[in-house]
mmCIF file of C-alpha atoms and ligand atoms in Angstrom:
data_model
loop_
_atom_site.group_PDB
_atom_site.id
_atom_site.type_symbol
_atom_site.label_atom_id
_atom_site.label_comp_id
_atom_site.label_asym_id
_atom_site.label_seq_id
_atom_site.Cartn_x
_atom_site.Cartn_y
_atom_site.Cartn_z
ATOM 1 C CA MET F 1 13.028 -7.609 10.336
ATOM 2 C CA ASN F 2 15.168 -10.218 12.008
ATOM 3 C CA ASN F 3 14.195 -13.396 10.200
ATOM 4 C CA ILE F 4 14.839 -12.343 6.623
ATOM 5 C CA LYS F 5 14.654 -15.351 4.323
ATOM 6 C CA LYS F 6 17.568 -15.202 1.909
ATOM 7 C CA SER F 7 16.486 -15.526 -1.699
ATOM 8 C CA ASN F 8 17.812 -15.606 -5.237
ATOM 9 C CA ILE F 9 16.625 -12.344 -6.754
ATOM 10 C CA LEU F 10 16.725 -11.561 -10.450
ATOM 11 C CA VAL F 11 16.543 -7.817 -11.083
ATOM 12 C CA CYS F 12 15.488 -7.029 -14.667
ATOM 13 C CA ILE F 13 16.160 -3.524 -15.948
ATOM 14 C CA THR F 14 14.359 -2.077 -18.968
ATOM 15 C CA GLY F 15 14.723 1.183 -20.907
ATOM 16 C CA SER F 16 13.821 4.117 -18.665
ATOM 17 C CA ILE F 17 15.644 7.053 -17.146
ATOM 18 C CA ALA F 18 14.819 5.455 -13.767
ATOM 19 C CA ALA F 19 17.328 2.675 -14.619
ATOM 20 C CA TYR F 20 19.987 4.466 -12.567
ATOM 21 C CA LYS F 21 17.881 3.811 -9.424
ATOM 22 C CA SER F 22 18.211 0.059 -9.988
ATOM 23 C CA VAL F 23 21.801 0.293 -8.772
ATOM 24 C CA ASP F 24 20.480 1.203 -5.301
ATOM 25 C CA LEU F 25 17.862 -1.511 -5.509
ATOM 26 C CA VAL F 26 20.479 -4.194 -6.252
ATOM 27 C CA ARG F 27 22.625 -2.790 -3.458
ATOM 28 C CA LEU F 28 19.709 -2.998 -0.985
ATOM 29 C CA PHE F 29 18.994 -6.635 -1.831
ATOM 30 C CA LYS F 30 22.694 -7.521 -1.538
ATOM 31 C CA LYS F 31 23.117 -5.615 1.734
ATOM 32 C CA ASN F 32 20.306 -7.678 3.228
ATOM 33 C CA GLY F 33 21.937 -10.956 2.305
ATOM 34 C CA HIS F 34 20.147 -11.889 -0.905
ATOM 35 C CA GLU F 35 21.907 -13.317 -3.952
ATOM 36 C CA VAL F 36 21.289 -10.992 -6.904
ATOM 37 C CA GLN F 37 21.689 -11.403 -10.662
ATOM 38 C CA VAL F 38 20.782 -8.809 -13.255
ATOM 39 C CA VAL F 39 19.161 -8.932 -16.695
ATOM 40 C CA MET F 40 19.302 -5.813 -18.875
ATOM 41 C CA THR F 41 17.359 -5.197 -22.058
ATOM 42 C CA GLU F 42 18.995 -3.536 -25.043
ATOM 43 C CA SER F 43 17.373 -0.170 -24.278
ATOM 44 C CA ALA F 44 18.286 -0.354 -20.574
ATOM 45 C CA ARG F 45 21.910 -0.380 -21.716
ATOM 46 C CA GLU F 46 21.365 3.050 -23.289
ATOM 47 C CA PHE F 47 20.737 4.441 -19.808
ATOM 48 C CA ILE F 48 23.237 2.595 -17.624
ATOM 49 C CA THR F 49 26.158 0.286 -18.309
ATOM 50 C CA PRO F 50 26.185 -3.449 -17.551
ATOM 51 C CA LEU F 51 29.616 -2.929 -15.975
ATOM 52 C CA THR F 52 28.061 -0.861 -13.168
ATOM 53 C CA LEU F 53 25.481 -3.549 -12.428
ATOM 54 C CA GLN F 54 28.128 -6.268 -12.636
ATOM 55 C CA ALA F 55 30.225 -4.449 -10.051
ATOM 56 C CA ILE F 56 27.278 -4.009 -7.696
ATOM 57 C CA SER F 57 25.742 -7.482 -8.102
ATOM 58 C CA GLY F 58 29.024 -9.382 -8.261
ATOM 59 C CA HIS F 59 27.830 -11.319 -11.317
ATOM 60 C CA LYS F 60 28.125 -10.919 -15.071
ATOM 61 C CA VAL F 61 25.007 -9.153 -16.331
ATOM 62 C CA HIS F 62 22.704 -11.223 -18.587
ATOM 63 C CA GLN F 63 21.887 -9.405 -21.804
ATOM 64 C CA SER F 64 21.060 -11.701 -24.664
ATOM 65 C CA LEU F 65 18.818 -14.627 -25.482
ATOM 66 C CA LEU F 66 20.740 -15.745 -28.541
ATOM 67 C CA ASP F 67 24.319 -15.461 -27.317
ATOM 68 C CA ILE F 68 25.963 -18.926 -27.361
ATOM 69 C CA ASP F 69 28.545 -18.049 -24.681
ATOM 70 C CA ALA F 70 25.901 -16.572 -22.393
ATOM 71 C CA GLU F 71 23.646 -19.581 -22.833
ATOM 72 C CA LEU F 72 26.560 -21.892 -22.000
ATOM 73 C CA ALA F 73 27.263 -19.991 -18.759
ATOM 74 C CA MET F 74 23.681 -19.826 -17.468
ATOM 75 C CA GLY F 75 20.931 -20.259 -20.031
ATOM 76 C CA HIS F 76 17.595 -18.515 -19.871
ATOM 77 C CA ILE F 77 15.767 -21.569 -18.546
ATOM 78 C CA GLU F 78 18.412 -22.119 -15.877
ATOM 79 C CA LEU F 79 18.153 -18.460 -14.870
ATOM 80 C CA ALA F 80 14.354 -18.704 -14.784
ATOM 81 C CA LYS F 81 14.660 -21.703 -12.443
ATOM 82 C CA TRP F 82 17.407 -20.107 -10.308
ATOM 83 C CA ALA F 83 15.261 -17.102 -9.373
ATOM 84 C CA ASP F 84 12.980 -17.211 -6.319
ATOM 85 C CA VAL F 85 11.949 -13.666 -7.057
ATOM 86 C CA ILE F 86 11.996 -11.572 -10.241
ATOM 87 C CA VAL F 87 11.776 -7.798 -9.976
ATOM 88 C CA ILE F 88 11.415 -5.772 -13.170
ATOM 89 C CA ALA F 89 12.472 -2.270 -12.170
ATOM 90 C CA PRO F 90 12.095 -0.012 -13.999
ATOM 91 C CA CYS F 91 9.463 -1.649 -16.175
ATOM 92 C CA SER F 92 8.741 0.415 -19.308
ATOM 93 C CA ALA F 93 5.365 0.688 -21.078
ATOM 94 C CA GLU F 94 6.861 -1.333 -23.947
ATOM 95 C CA THR F 95 7.905 -4.177 -21.636
ATOM 96 C CA ILE F 96 4.481 -4.137 -19.948
ATOM 97 C CA ALA F 97 2.840 -4.447 -23.381
ATOM 98 C CA ARG F 98 5.174 -7.255 -24.465
ATOM 99 C CA LEU F 99 4.720 -9.177 -21.213
ATOM 100 C CA SER F 100 0.958 -8.939 -21.472
ATOM 101 C CA LEU F 101 1.218 -10.568 -24.925
ATOM 102 C CA GLY F 102 3.472 -13.316 -23.595
ATOM 103 C CA ARG F 103 6.282 -12.401 -26.026
ATOM 104 C CA ALA F 104 9.517 -14.376 -25.678
ATOM 105 C CA ASN F 105 11.671 -12.731 -28.346
ATOM 106 C CA ASP F 106 14.266 -11.447 -25.884
ATOM 107 C CA LEU F 107 15.920 -12.720 -22.714
ATOM 108 C CA LEU F 108 13.578 -10.913 -20.321
ATOM 109 C CA GLY F 109 10.382 -12.098 -22.038
ATOM 110 C CA ALA F 110 11.624 -15.696 -22.223
ATOM 111 C CA ILE F 111 12.614 -15.767 -18.550
ATOM 112 C CA ILE F 112 9.295 -14.342 -17.407
ATOM 113 C CA LEU F 113 7.376 -16.952 -19.390
ATOM 114 C CA ALA F 114 9.557 -19.802 -18.149
ATOM 115 C CA SER F 115 9.859 -18.875 -14.494
ATOM 116 C CA LYS F 116 7.677 -19.883 -11.566
ATOM 117 C CA ALA F 117 9.316 -17.243 -9.358
ATOM 118 C CA LYS F 118 7.348 -14.579 -7.486
ATOM 119 C CA LYS F 119 7.225 -11.648 -9.882
ATOM 120 C CA PHE F 120 7.126 -7.897 -9.241
ATOM 121 C CA ILE F 121 6.949 -4.985 -11.655
ATOM 122 C CA ALA F 122 7.792 -1.373 -10.831
ATOM 123 C CA PRO F 123 6.522 0.657 -13.804
ATOM 124 C CA ALA F 124 8.246 3.854 -14.919
ATOM 125 C CA MET F 125 6.944 6.007 -17.743
ATOM 126 C CA ASN F 126 5.453 9.355 -18.711
ATOM 127 C CA THR F 127 2.231 10.037 -16.839
ATOM 128 C CA ASN F 128 0.094 10.091 -20.014
ATOM 129 C CA MET F 129 1.551 6.746 -21.077
ATOM 130 C CA TRP F 130 0.660 5.379 -17.635
ATOM 131 C CA SER F 131 -2.926 6.654 -17.771
ATOM 132 C CA ASN F 132 -3.437 5.486 -21.353
ATOM 133 C CA PRO F 133 -6.251 2.879 -21.452
ATOM 134 C CA VAL F 134 -4.028 0.414 -23.311
ATOM 135 C CA THR F 135 -1.414 0.503 -20.553
ATOM 136 C CA LYS F 136 -4.186 0.283 -17.936
ATOM 137 C CA LYS F 137 -5.597 -2.795 -19.676
ATOM 138 C CA ASN F 138 -2.152 -4.431 -19.859
ATOM 139 C CA ILE F 139 -1.409 -3.690 -16.211
ATOM 140 C CA PHE F 140 -4.789 -5.031 -15.157
ATOM 141 C CA TYR F 141 -4.108 -8.227 -17.085
ATOM 142 C CA LEU F 142 -0.616 -8.675 -15.622
ATOM 143 C CA SER F 143 -1.605 -7.899 -12.056
ATOM 144 C CA SER F 144 -4.498 -10.353 -12.262
ATOM 145 C CA ASN F 145 -1.990 -12.950 -13.419
ATOM 146 C CA ASP F 146 0.537 -13.172 -10.595
ATOM 147 C CA MET F 147 2.535 -10.016 -11.301
ATOM 148 C CA ASN F 148 2.771 -7.921 -8.149
ATOM 149 C CA LEU F 149 2.558 -4.248 -8.970
ATOM 150 C CA ILE F 150 4.728 -1.772 -7.053
ATOM 151 C CA GLY F 151 3.810 1.858 -7.715
ATOM 152 C CA PRO F 152 4.242 3.868 -9.814
ATOM 153 C CA ALA F 153 4.576 6.937 -7.617
ATOM 154 C CA LYS F 154 3.279 10.420 -8.278
ATOM 155 C CA GLY F 155 5.571 13.408 -8.681
ATOM 156 C CA ASP F 156 7.858 15.388 -10.993
ATOM 157 C CA GLN F 157 8.975 13.434 -14.014
ATOM 158 C CA ALA F 158 12.234 13.666 -15.944
ATOM 159 C CA CYS F 159 10.254 14.937 -18.983
ATOM 160 C CA GLY F 160 8.856 17.868 -16.970
ATOM 161 C CA ASP F 161 5.333 16.467 -16.526
ATOM 162 C CA VAL F 162 3.871 15.889 -13.085
ATOM 163 C CA GLY F 163 1.688 12.896 -12.161
ATOM 164 C CA TYR F 164 1.689 9.130 -11.685
ATOM 165 C CA GLY F 165 4.419 7.344 -13.604
ATOM 166 C CA ARG F 166 7.608 7.787 -11.565
ATOM 167 C CA MET F 167 9.230 4.528 -10.556
ATOM 168 C CA SER F 168 8.776 3.880 -6.829
ATOM 169 C CA GLU F 169 11.909 4.578 -4.825
ATOM 170 C CA PRO F 170 14.285 1.606 -4.346
ATOM 171 C CA GLU F 171 13.497 1.432 -0.602
ATOM 172 C CA GLU F 172 9.789 1.025 -1.352
ATOM 173 C CA ILE F 173 10.460 -1.664 -3.949
ATOM 174 C CA TYR F 174 12.807 -3.449 -1.561
ATOM 175 C CA GLU F 175 10.311 -3.297 1.344
ATOM 176 C CA SER F 176 7.416 -4.453 -0.871
ATOM 177 C CA VAL F 177 9.379 -7.508 -1.990
ATOM 178 C CA GLN F 178 10.640 -8.182 1.523
ATOM 179 C CA VAL F 179 7.212 -8.047 3.144
ATOM 180 C CA THR F 180 5.971 -10.622 0.624
ATOM 181 C CA LEU F 181 8.958 -12.872 1.286
ATOM 182 C CA ASN F 182 8.679 -12.615 5.081
ATOM 183 C CA GLN F 183 4.949 -13.452 5.257
ATOM 184 C CA SER F 184 5.126 -12.295 8.861
ATOM 185 C CA LEU F 185 1.335 -12.157 9.257
ATOM 186 C CA ASN F 186 0.683 -15.538 7.697
ATOM 187 C CA GLY F 187 -2.321 -17.188 9.346
ATOM 188 C CA LYS F 188 -3.582 -13.926 10.858
ATOM 189 C CA LYS F 189 -7.007 -12.502 10.123
ATOM 190 C CA ILE F 190 -7.034 -8.708 9.966
ATOM 191 C CA ILE F 191 -9.865 -6.210 9.681
ATOM 192 C CA VAL F 192 -9.051 -2.797 8.243
ATOM 193 C CA THR F 193 -11.553 0.067 8.166
ATOM 194 C CA ALA F 194 -10.965 2.816 5.620
ATOM 195 C CA GLY F 195 -12.368 5.958 4.077
ATOM 196 C CA PRO F 196 -15.064 8.265 5.409
ATOM 197 C CA THR F 197 -18.525 7.263 6.538
ATOM 198 C CA ARG F 198 -21.578 8.931 5.076
ATOM 199 C CA GLU F 199 -24.464 9.887 7.351
ATOM 200 C CA GLN F 200 -27.593 10.631 5.356
ATOM 201 C CA ILE F 201 -29.793 13.683 6.155
ATOM 202 C CA ASP F 202 -32.285 13.137 3.354
ATOM 203 C CA PRO F 203 -32.188 11.047 0.139
ATOM 204 C CA VAL F 204 -29.697 13.420 -1.542
ATOM 205 C CA ARG F 205 -27.708 15.049 1.294
ATOM 206 C CA PHE F 206 -25.290 13.652 3.820
ATOM 207 C CA ILE F 207 -22.614 14.481 6.405
ATOM 208 C CA SER F 208 -19.156 13.161 5.593
ATOM 209 C CA ASN F 209 -15.494 14.214 5.544
ATOM 210 C CA ASN F 210 -12.426 14.517 3.308
ATOM 211 C CA SER F 211 -10.925 11.073 3.902
ATOM 212 C CA SER F 212 -9.707 9.569 0.610
ATOM 213 C CA GLY F 213 -9.243 6.069 2.044
ATOM 214 C CA LYS F 214 -5.668 5.907 0.696
ATOM 215 C CA MET F 215 -3.987 5.098 4.020
ATOM 216 C CA GLY F 216 -6.514 2.378 4.865
ATOM 217 C CA PHE F 217 -6.226 0.800 1.426
ATOM 218 C CA ALA F 218 -2.417 0.898 1.692
ATOM 219 C CA MET F 219 -2.626 -0.799 5.112
ATOM 220 C CA ALA F 220 -4.914 -3.490 3.687
ATOM 221 C CA GLU F 221 -2.561 -4.142 0.748
ATOM 222 C CA ALA F 222 0.509 -4.304 3.008
ATOM 223 C CA ALA F 223 -1.242 -6.688 5.412
ATOM 224 C CA ALA F 224 -2.327 -8.930 2.520
ATOM 225 C CA SER F 225 1.202 -8.931 1.067
ATOM 226 C CA SER F 226 2.540 -10.072 4.421
ATOM 227 C CA GLY F 227 0.309 -13.136 4.310
ATOM 228 C CA ALA F 228 -2.715 -12.058 6.370
ATOM 229 C CA GLU F 229 -6.311 -12.746 5.420
ATOM 230 C CA VAL F 230 -7.585 -9.194 5.061
ATOM 231 C CA PHE F 231 -11.127 -7.835 5.292
ATOM 232 C CA LEU F 232 -11.327 -4.216 4.178
ATOM 233 C CA ILE F 233 -14.472 -2.476 5.376
ATOM 234 C CA THR F 234 -14.611 0.787 3.516
ATOM 235 C CA GLY F 235 -16.819 3.841 3.323
ATOM 236 C CA PRO F 236 -17.508 5.457 -0.076
ATOM 237 C CA VAL F 237 -14.165 6.033 -1.872
ATOM 238 C CA SER F 238 -12.988 5.934 -5.475
ATOM 239 C CA LEU F 239 -10.233 3.391 -4.926
ATOM 240 C CA THR F 240 -9.732 -0.167 -6.087
ATOM 241 C CA CYS F 241 -7.957 -2.946 -4.229
ATOM 242 C CA SER F 242 -6.200 -6.150 -5.234
ATOM 243 C CA ASP F 243 -7.936 -9.527 -5.416
ATOM 244 C CA LEU F 244 -6.047 -10.620 -2.285
ATOM 245 C CA ILE F 245 -8.389 -8.479 -0.200
ATOM 246 C CA LYS F 246 -11.983 -9.206 0.799
ATOM 247 C CA ARG F 247 -13.699 -5.864 0.426
ATOM 248 C CA ILE F 248 -16.955 -4.875 2.109
ATOM 249 C CA ASP F 249 -18.477 -1.540 1.075
ATOM 250 C CA VAL F 250 -20.508 0.338 3.644
ATOM 251 C CA LYS F 251 -21.919 3.829 4.025
ATOM 252 C CA THR F 252 -22.697 4.673 7.632
ATOM 253 C CA ALA F 253 -20.750 4.278 10.872
ATOM 254 C CA ASN F 254 -23.415 1.857 12.075
ATOM 255 C CA ASP F 255 -22.962 -0.358 9.012
ATOM 256 C CA MET F 256 -19.183 -0.253 9.490
ATOM 257 C CA TYR F 257 -19.608 -1.295 13.108
ATOM 258 C CA GLU F 258 -22.036 -4.135 12.266
ATOM 259 C CA GLU F 259 -19.741 -5.547 9.568
ATOM 260 C CA SER F 260 -16.697 -5.268 11.864
ATOM 261 C CA LEU F 261 -18.502 -6.982 14.729
ATOM 262 C CA LYS F 262 -19.535 -9.925 12.526
ATOM 263 C CA LEU F 263 -15.884 -10.559 11.635
ATOM 264 C CA MET F 264 -14.279 -9.645 14.915
ATOM 265 C CA HIS F 265 -14.951 -12.964 16.667
ATOM 266 C CA SER F 266 -12.513 -14.779 14.427
ATOM 267 C CA ALA F 267 -10.097 -11.880 13.783
ATOM 268 C CA ASP F 268 -6.696 -11.332 15.390
ATOM 269 C CA ILE F 269 -6.039 -7.670 14.609
ATOM 270 C CA PHE F 270 -8.267 -4.642 13.996
ATOM 271 C CA ILE F 271 -6.817 -1.627 12.212
ATOM 272 C CA GLY F 272 -9.088 1.417 12.402
ATOM 273 C CA CYS F 273 -8.091 3.689 9.575
ATOM 274 C CA ALA F 274 -11.555 4.998 8.759
ATOM 275 C CA ALA F 275 -12.436 8.617 9.404
ATOM 276 C CA VAL F 276 -15.736 7.729 10.996
ATOM 277 C CA ALA F 277 -18.230 10.607 11.116
ATOM 278 C CA ASP F 278 -18.552 11.634 14.736
ATOM 279 C CA PHE F 279 -22.230 12.541 14.382
ATOM 280 C CA LYS F 280 -25.288 11.412 12.476
ATOM 281 C CA SER F 281 -28.646 13.072 11.952
ATOM 282 C CA VAL F 282 -31.247 12.036 14.535
ATOM 283 C CA GLU F 283 -33.874 11.929 11.799
ATOM 284 C CA ILE F 284 -33.394 11.018 8.157
ATOM 285 C CA SER F 285 -36.035 12.604 5.982
ATOM 286 C CA HIS F 286 -37.585 10.172 3.475
ATOM 287 C CA GLN F 287 -38.150 13.027 1.030
ATOM 288 C CA LYS F 288 -35.749 15.711 -0.139
ATOM 289 C CA ILE F 289 -35.930 18.570 2.377
ATOM 290 C CA LYS F 290 -37.348 21.679 0.676
ATOM 291 C CA LYS F 291 -35.889 25.174 0.858
ATOM 292 C CA SER F 292 -39.241 26.530 2.053
ATOM 293 C CA PHE F 293 -37.959 27.454 5.516
ATOM 294 C CA GLU F 294 -36.542 30.813 6.548
ATOM 295 C CA ASN F 295 -32.891 31.764 6.975
ATOM 296 C CA HIS F 296 -32.053 29.031 9.431
ATOM 297 C CA PHE F 297 -32.558 25.323 9.422
ATOM 298 C CA ASP F 298 -31.620 23.067 12.330
ATOM 299 C CA ILE F 299 -30.409 19.512 12.050
ATOM 300 C CA ARG F 300 -30.276 17.618 15.311
ATOM 301 C CA LEU F 301 -27.221 15.438 15.512
ATOM 302 C CA GLU F 302 -26.399 12.540 17.753
ATOM 303 C CA LYS F 303 -23.079 10.861 18.425
ATOM 304 C CA ASN F 304 -22.113 7.857 16.351
ATOM 305 C CA ILE F 305 -20.796 4.732 17.996
ATOM 306 C CA ASP F 306 -17.009 4.728 18.449
ATOM 307 C CA ILE F 307 -16.298 1.550 16.511
ATOM 308 C CA ILE F 308 -12.750 0.880 17.606
ATOM 309 C CA SER F 309 -13.250 1.570 21.308
ATOM 310 C CA SER F 310 -16.433 -0.473 21.443
ATOM 311 C CA LEU F 311 -14.667 -3.440 19.805
ATOM 312 C CA ALA F 312 -11.549 -3.033 21.961
ATOM 313 C CA GLU F 313 -13.758 -3.232 25.049
ATOM 314 C CA GLN F 314 -15.559 -6.357 23.827
ATOM 315 C CA PHE F 315 -12.418 -8.124 22.574
ATOM 316 C CA PRO F 316 -9.619 -7.164 24.995
ATOM 317 C CA ALA F 317 -7.367 -10.063 23.972
ATOM 318 C CA LYS F 318 -7.099 -8.869 20.345
ATOM 319 C CA THR F 319 -4.728 -6.267 18.929
ATOM 320 C CA PHE F 320 -6.077 -2.823 18.045
ATOM 321 C CA MET F 321 -4.240 -0.235 15.976
ATOM 322 C CA GLY F 322 -5.929 3.151 15.673
ATOM 323 C CA PHE F 323 -5.125 6.257 13.685
ATOM 324 C CA CYS F 324 -5.663 9.866 14.605
ATOM 325 C CA ALA F 325 -5.385 13.006 12.566
ATOM 326 C CA GLU F 326 -4.880 16.159 14.597
ATOM 327 C CA THR F 327 -4.250 19.816 13.831
ATOM 328 C CA GLU F 328 -2.658 20.715 17.205
ATOM 329 C CA ARG F 329 -1.217 19.096 20.390
ATOM 330 C CA VAL F 330 -0.821 15.924 18.347
ATOM 331 C CA GLU F 331 1.162 13.916 20.922
ATOM 332 C CA GLU F 332 -1.102 14.820 23.829
ATOM 333 C CA TYR F 333 -4.304 13.918 21.969
ATOM 334 C CA ALA F 334 -2.797 10.739 20.533
ATOM 335 C CA LYS F 335 -1.751 9.451 23.952
ATOM 336 C CA GLU F 336 -5.150 10.328 25.363
ATOM 337 C CA LYS F 337 -6.917 8.345 22.616
ATOM 338 C CA LEU F 338 -4.552 5.394 23.002
ATOM 339 C CA ILE F 339 -5.775 5.004 26.583
ATOM 340 C CA SER F 340 -9.413 6.106 26.287
ATOM 341 C CA LYS F 341 -10.081 3.876 23.265
ATOM 342 C CA GLY F 342 -8.212 0.875 24.690
ATOM 343 C CA LEU F 343 -5.724 0.624 21.815
ATOM 344 C CA ASP F 344 -2.406 -1.198 21.627
ATOM 345 C CA LEU F 345 -0.941 1.258 19.118
ATOM 346 C CA ILE F 346 -1.995 4.611 17.738
ATOM 347 C CA VAL F 347 -0.630 6.192 14.572
ATOM 348 C CA ALA F 348 -0.790 9.978 14.777
ATOM 349 C CA ASN F 349 -0.349 12.538 12.061
ATOM 350 C CA ASP F 350 -0.503 16.300 11.939
ATOM 351 C CA VAL F 351 -3.044 17.207 9.261
ATOM 352 C CA SER F 352 -2.312 20.917 9.585
ATOM 353 C CA LYS F 353 0.648 20.142 7.285
ATOM 354 C CA SER F 354 -0.715 20.450 3.749
ATOM 355 C CA ASP F 355 1.722 17.994 2.093
ATOM 356 C CA ILE F 356 0.660 14.977 4.172
ATOM 357 C CA GLY F 357 -2.569 13.451 5.422
ATOM 358 C CA PHE F 358 -6.042 13.306 3.936
ATOM 359 C CA ASP F 359 -5.880 13.330 0.127
ATOM 360 C CA SER F 360 -2.105 13.215 -0.140
ATOM 361 C CA ASP F 361 -0.109 10.200 -1.323
ATOM 362 C CA PHE F 362 2.357 10.890 1.485
ATOM 363 C CA ASN F 363 2.257 10.689 5.221
ATOM 364 C CA GLU F 364 4.576 11.325 8.175
ATOM 365 C CA VAL F 365 3.564 9.861 11.519
ATOM 366 C CA ASN F 366 4.484 9.015 15.074
ATOM 367 C CA VAL F 367 3.360 5.707 16.522
ATOM 368 C CA TYR F 368 2.641 5.480 20.244
ATOM 369 C CA THR F 369 2.200 2.490 22.502
ATOM 370 C CA LYS F 370 1.811 2.780 26.269
ATOM 371 C CA GLU F 371 5.574 2.516 26.655
ATOM 372 C CA GLU F 372 7.102 3.821 23.461
ATOM 373 C CA LYS F 373 7.051 6.352 20.646
ATOM 374 C CA LYS F 374 8.491 5.865 17.160
ATOM 375 C CA TYR F 375 8.801 8.427 14.385
ATOM 376 C CA PHE F 376 8.261 7.459 10.729
ATOM 377 C CA GLN F 377 9.607 10.033 8.304
ATOM 378 C CA LYS F 378 7.595 11.358 5.378
ATOM 379 C CA SER F 379 7.152 8.660 2.739
ATOM 380 C CA THR F 380 4.510 7.338 0.381
ATOM 381 C CA LYS F 381 1.501 5.876 2.142
ATOM 382 C CA SER F 382 2.278 2.460 0.653
ATOM 383 C CA LEU F 383 5.823 2.380 2.062
ATOM 384 C CA LEU F 384 4.626 3.710 5.401
ATOM 385 C CA ALA F 385 1.892 1.060 5.484
ATOM 386 C CA ILE F 386 4.476 -1.709 5.029
ATOM 387 C CA LYS F 387 6.501 -0.318 7.923
ATOM 388 C CA LEU F 388 3.420 -0.029 10.137
ATOM 389 C CA ILE F 389 2.332 -3.566 9.283
ATOM 390 C CA ASN F 390 5.825 -4.771 10.225
ATOM 391 C CA LEU F 391 5.109 -3.502 13.755
ATOM 392 C CA LEU F 392 2.380 -6.132 14.041
ATOM 393 C CA GLY F 393 4.507 -9.119 13.051
ATOM 394 C CA PRO F 394 6.083 -11.638 15.444
ATOM 395 C CA ASP F 395 9.526 -10.031 15.069
ATOM 396 C CA SER F 396 8.232 -6.752 16.455
ATOM 397 C CA GLN F 397 7.463 -7.255 20.110
ATOM 398 C CA SER F 398 8.301 -3.581 20.534
ATOM 399 C CA ILE F 399 8.317 -0.589 18.197
ATOM 400 C CA HIS F 400 12.020 0.143 18.691
HETATM 401 O O1 LIG L 501 -11.514 10.139 17.875
HETATM 402 P P1 LIG L 501 -10.861 10.038 16.545
HETATM 403 O O2 LIG L 501 -11.841 10.069 15.420
HETATM 404 O O3 LIG L 501 -9.719 10.943 16.347
HETATM 405 O O4 LIG L 501 -10.216 8.576 16.606
HETATM 406 C C1 LIG L 501 -9.592 8.025 15.542
HETATM 407 C C2 LIG L 501 -9.534 6.518 15.635
HETATM 408 O O5 LIG L 501 -10.761 6.005 16.139
HETATM 409 C C3 LIG L 501 -9.377 5.900 14.278
HETATM 410 O O6 LIG L 501 -8.714 4.690 14.448
HETATM 411 C C4 LIG L 501 -10.815 5.728 13.836
HETATM 412 O O7 LIG L 501 -10.944 4.756 12.821
HETATM 413 C C5 LIG L 501 -11.485 5.317 15.128
HETATM 414 N N1 LIG L 501 -12.892 5.723 15.248
HETATM 415 C C6 LIG L 501 -13.900 4.762 15.274
HETATM 416 N N2 LIG L 501 -15.193 5.137 15.417
HETATM 417 C C7 LIG L 501 -15.528 6.421 15.584
HETATM 418 C C8 LIG L 501 -14.536 7.410 15.560
HETATM 419 C C9 LIG L 501 -13.229 7.015 15.399
HETATM 420 O O8 LIG L 501 -13.595 3.577 15.121
HETATM 421 N N3 LIG L 501 -16.793 6.760 15.730
#
């Protein structure tokens, strides 16, 4: 990340126990050369003092809409115009509800309405509050109206519950904002494959695998945030993606290949995240197969096309990033696949570890090129995706 564009960043803190993490967030922005000012709501000040944020940001904290002195120093409209980026972290359920109504009865609400800055929200709340349909509706409305959503993460909550609702860690918030500011893949067209494929045996049965599609969707989101035009070709998964992404739903490996091939001519980068079924049934029965046979029943399988290696062979000038999930000899197999599939990079993870991989929200990987190896410590798939996408930008000629 060499060419970081320096920006004016307004960090808005609302009432949540996660408010203490905003100190690290402000510190991260400052450390990377950004100018930071802070707005705190009344309830945020119950969790952390303005003095702390003043010391870290180097500016008086903005707290009130109707304070004459504050308005004389830098009024809410001036502050709204000053900001290139506004990050609300943590963003409480109450603030989400007020923002979705367009309320302007406090400093934060007024600034958000008045500002043309790029806006991010990092929600933090109890998991039941997060999954409540009213919150879901509000979040949907905000994220379809120029608010970039970061998180929330899943895990232990301060109240003792476990689930989605934890504020994303400051590093993830920082990286998500940074990748949007850098736009390092602007002008690039990227294809991402995700999820499993489904190979039908008869009208009701199929061969598939445990892939959740989470890593592929995270890669697609990170690529779109960094300015790329993203086509996400996905097998059957229960995930949604942002409007920035052009999504193509497929079932079989053949369909995934056909859709990829159509787009590949004009694409720059192919990211193969899909867990493509290695085999398909030679024959697909048109009727449901009956249990009338004896103890054994044979299905003849044939190999599916290897999508990524076939495309890498046909389009040698383009960049190919593959993924591999292994249960043993991870490095050896990864390096083998890097060469045999004609890839530029391969991201390898050890799925014998139960806390990472397939259905997990976390991953820990090594990335190999022909010359190098780089380790990425365990983190959420969305943070990891941002870091992997950064490897494809112009500032990353190498993976050092
Ligand atoms: O051989 P393996 O399945 O481990 O290789 C993984 C990589 O190859 C992934 O990038 C995956 O998306 C891609 N792949 C493919 N077509 C296949 C099998 C794997 O594109 N039939």
